[in-house]
Coordinates of C-alpha atoms in Angstrom, one line a residue:
M71 CA 173.3 83.1 101.9
H72 CA 175.7 80.3 101.9
G73 CA 177.5 78.9 104.5
Y74 CA 181.7 78.3 104.3
G75 CA 183.2 76.6 101.9
P76 CA 183.5 77.3 98.1
T77 CA 181.1 79.8 96.4
P78 CA 178.9 78.1 93.7
Q79 CA 179.7 79.4 90.0
Q80 CA 177.2 80.6 87.7
Q81 CA 176.1 79.1 85.3
T82 CA 177.1 80.5 81.9
T83 CA 175.3 80.0 78.6
S84 CA 176.7 77.2 76.5
L85 CA 178.3 78.7 73.2
P86 CA 178.2 76.9 70.3
S87 CA 181.8 75.1 69.2
P88 CA 184.3 76.7 66.5
A89 CA 183.3 73.9 64.2
T90 CA 179.7 74.7 64.2
L91 CA 180.3 78.4 63.9
T92 CA 182.6 77.6 61.0
T93 CA 180.1 75.6 59.3
V94 CA 177.4 77.9 59.4
R95 CA 179.5 81.0 58.3
V96 CA 181.1 79.0 55.2
I97 CA 176.9 77.7 54.5
L98 CA 175.6 81.4 54.6
V99 CA 178.5 82.6 52.6
T100 CA 178.1 80.1 49.5
A101 CA 174.5 80.3 49.6
T102 CA 175.1 84.0 49.5
V103 CA 177.4 84.2 46.6
L104 CA 175.6 82.0 44.3
S105 CA 172.1 83.2 44.7
C106 CA 174.0 86.5 43.6
G107 CA 173.3 88.4 46.5
L108 CA 169.5 87.6 46.4
L109 CA 169.6 85.2 49.8
G110 CA 171.8 87.8 51.5
W111 CA 169.4 88.7 54.2
V112 CA 169.7 85.0 55.1
A113 CA 172.9 85.8 57.1
M114 CA 171.9 88.8 57.9
L115 CA 168.9 87.5 59.4
R116 CA 171.4 85.6 61.4
L117 CA 173.2 88.2 62.9
A118 CA 170.7 90.1 63.7
I119 CA 169.3 87.1 65.7
V120 CA 172.5 86.3 67.1
T121 CA 173.7 90.4 68.6
R122 CA 170.1 91.4 69.3
R123 CA 171.0 94.9 68.2
P124 CA 168.7 97.4 66.5
R125 CA 171.3 98.4 64.3
D126 CA 171.6 94.8 63.0
W127 CA 168.0 94.5 62.2
V128 CA 167.6 97.9 60.6
L129 CA 170.3 96.3 58.6
L130 CA 168.7 93.4 57.6
V131 CA 165.5 95.3 56.6
V132 CA 167.9 97.4 54.1
V133 CA 169.3 94.1 52.5
M134 CA 165.8 92.6 52.2
V135 CA 164.4 96.1 50.3
L136 CA 168.1 96.3 48.5
N137 CA 167.3 92.4 47.1
A138 CA 163.5 92.9 46.3
A139 CA 165.1 95.7 44.4
L140 CA 167.8 94.2 43.0
F141 CA 165.0 90.9 42.3
A142 CA 163.3 93.5 40.2
F143 CA 165.7 95.1 38.4
I144 CA 167.1 91.2 37.1
M145 CA 163.3 90.6 36.1
G146 CA 162.8 93.9 34.1
T147 CA 165.9 93.1 32.0
P148 CA 165.2 91.7 28.6
D149 CA 165.5 87.8 28.4
D150 CA 168.5 88.1 25.9
P151 CA 171.6 89.9 27.0
D152 CA 172.4 91.3 23.9
D153 CA 169.1 93.8 24.0
M154 CA 170.6 95.2 27.4
S155 CA 172.7 98.2 27.2
D156 CA 176.0 98.6 28.9
A157 CA 174.6 100.8 31.6
S158 CA 172.2 98.0 33.0
V159 CA 175.2 95.7 32.9
L160 CA 177.2 97.9 34.7
L161 CA 174.6 98.7 37.0
M162 CA 173.8 95.3 38.0
L163 CA 177.3 93.9 38.1
L164 CA 178.5 96.6 40.5
W165 CA 175.0 96.1 42.4
I166 CA 175.9 92.6 43.1
V167 CA 179.7 93.3 43.8
A168 CA 178.5 96.1 46.4
L169 CA 175.7 93.6 48.3
L170 CA 178.1 90.8 48.2
A171 CA 180.8 92.5 49.7
G172 CA 179.1 94.9 52.4
V173 CA 176.7 91.6 53.3
I174 CA 179.3 88.8 53.9
T175 CA 181.9 91.4 55.4
Y176 CA 179.8 92.7 57.8
Y177 CA 178.5 89.3 58.6
L178 CA 181.5 87.7 59.5
Y179 CA 183.3 91.0 61.1
V180 CA 180.2 91.0 63.3
E181 CA 179.8 87.5 64.3
I182 CA 183.0 86.7 65.0
R183 CA 183.7 89.5 67.2
H184 CA 180.2 88.7 69.0
Y185 CA 181.6 85.2 69.7
S186 CA 185.2 86.2 70.9
S187 CA 183.7 89.2 73.3
L188 CA 181.3 86.4 74.8
R189 CA 183.8 83.5 75.2
S190 CA 186.3 86.4 76.7
L191 CA 183.6 87.2 79.3
G192 CA 182.5 83.4 80.5
S193 CA 186.2 82.5 80.9
P194 CA 187.3 82.6 84.2
P195 CA 189.6 84.9 85.6
P196 CA 193.6 83.9 85.6
Y197 CA 194.6 83.1 88.8
T198 CA 196.9 85.8 90.8
A199 CA 198.7 84.5 93.5
P200 CA 198.5 86.0 97.3
A201 CA 201.0 89.0 97.7
H202 CA 201.7 87.9 101.3
P203 CA 200.9 84.4 101.4
A204 CA 200.2 83.3 105.2
P205 CA 202.9 81.0 106.2
L206 CA 201.9 77.3 106.5
P207 CA 202.8 75.0 109.8
Y208 CA 206.0 73.2 109.4
Q209 CA 204.5 70.0 109.6
Q210 CA 207.3 67.3 110.2
H211 CA 207.5 63.6 109.3
P212 CA 206.4 61.0 111.9
A213 CA 209.9 59.6 111.5
Q214 CA 211.4 62.8 111.8
Q215 CA 209.3 63.4 115.0
Q216 CA 210.3 60.1 116.5
Q217 CA 214.2 61.1 116.4
H218 CA 213.2 64.6 117.3
Q219 CA 211.8 63.1 120.6
H220 CA 214.5 60.7 121.0
Q221 CA 216.9 63.5 120.7
Q222 CA 215.4 65.2 123.5
H223 CA 215.1 62.5 126.3
Q224 CA 218.7 61.8 125.9
Q225 CA 219.4 65.5 126.4
Q226 CA 217.3 65.6 129.6
H227 CA 218.9 62.1 130.8
Q228 CA 222.7 63.3 130.2
Q229 CA 221.7 66.6 131.9
S230 CA 220.0 64.3 135.2
Q231 CA 223.5 62.3 135.3
P232 CA 226.4 64.3 136.9
N233 CA 229.4 64.0 134.3
P234 CA 232.2 61.9 135.6
Y235 CA 234.6 63.9 133.6
T236 CA 233.8 66.5 135.8
V237 CA 235.9 67.9 139.1
Q238 CA 234.1 67.9 142.0
T239 CA 235.6 70.5 144.5
P240 CA 235.3 69.3 147.9
P241 CA 233.2 71.0 150.4
P242 CA 235.1 73.2 152.6
T243 CA 235.9 71.7 156.1
P244 CA 234.7 73.4 159.2
T245 CA 237.7 75.6 160.8
P246 CA 238.1 74.2 164.6
A247 CA 237.4 76.8 167.6
P248 CA 240.1 79.3 168.4
Q249 CA 241.9 76.5 170.6
R250 CA 245.0 78.2 170.9
L251 CA 243.6 81.5 172.2
D252 CA 242.5 80.0 175.4
Q253 CA 245.6 78.3 176.3
V254 CA 247.1 81.6 175.9
R255 CA 244.9 82.9 178.2
A256 CA 244.9 80.0 180.6
E257 CA 248.9 80.2 180.5
L258 CA 248.8 84.1 181.1
D259 CA 246.2 83.5 184.4
E260 CA 248.6 81.1 185.6
L261 CA 251.5 83.3 184.8
S262 CA 249.4 86.2 186.8
D263 CA 249.1 84.2 190.0
Y264 CA 252.5 82.9 189.8
L265 CA 253.6 86.2 189.9
R266 CA 251.3 87.7 192.8
K267 CA 252.5 84.8 194.9
E268 CA 256.2 85.5 194.3
N269 CA 254.9 89.4 195.5
R270 CA 252.9 88.3 198.3
E271 CA 256.1 85.7 199.4
G272 CA 258.8 88.7 199.1
E273 CA 256.1 91.5 200.7
G274 CA 256.1 88.7 203.8
R275 CA 259.8 88.9 203.8

């Protein structure tokens, strides 16, 4: 089990470079052509070792049998080419051409395809961006943070001080007690007393 962090990548088998593969193919094809197909089994042996498929091993055995039969046919022909019949010459030429074309074509096609599939499997998958990337927290520059803090400090300072341009309404003055009402009552009392005295004096007379 692995902890947090990137998972270790599995080591892939190292493949030969394209230049090395091209050199080996050129050598095997040249040897097959120069030997008139008698060395075609070498290219098939290389292919069977690389692919490790039963079909390629079976084809290797078939090519070796054809090469042995071709070698025996060539050895059985007379030393003087003039003594050979036209049918023998035609058969030998068709045999060599078919062997060369079959071995070279099959070897190059299967080996190139084999290494191409190995490279495609060993290459890392293409990067795909996430469908919904998580939003990253916004980070301000230190200078921007200082400027923002300074602006906040100024706003707080302005809010704490009163604005000299605003008109302050005076507090409402307390209304005095209803002295007028008391004065009216006192006058009414005096008037009623005066009327009573007048009534008494009139009755006394």
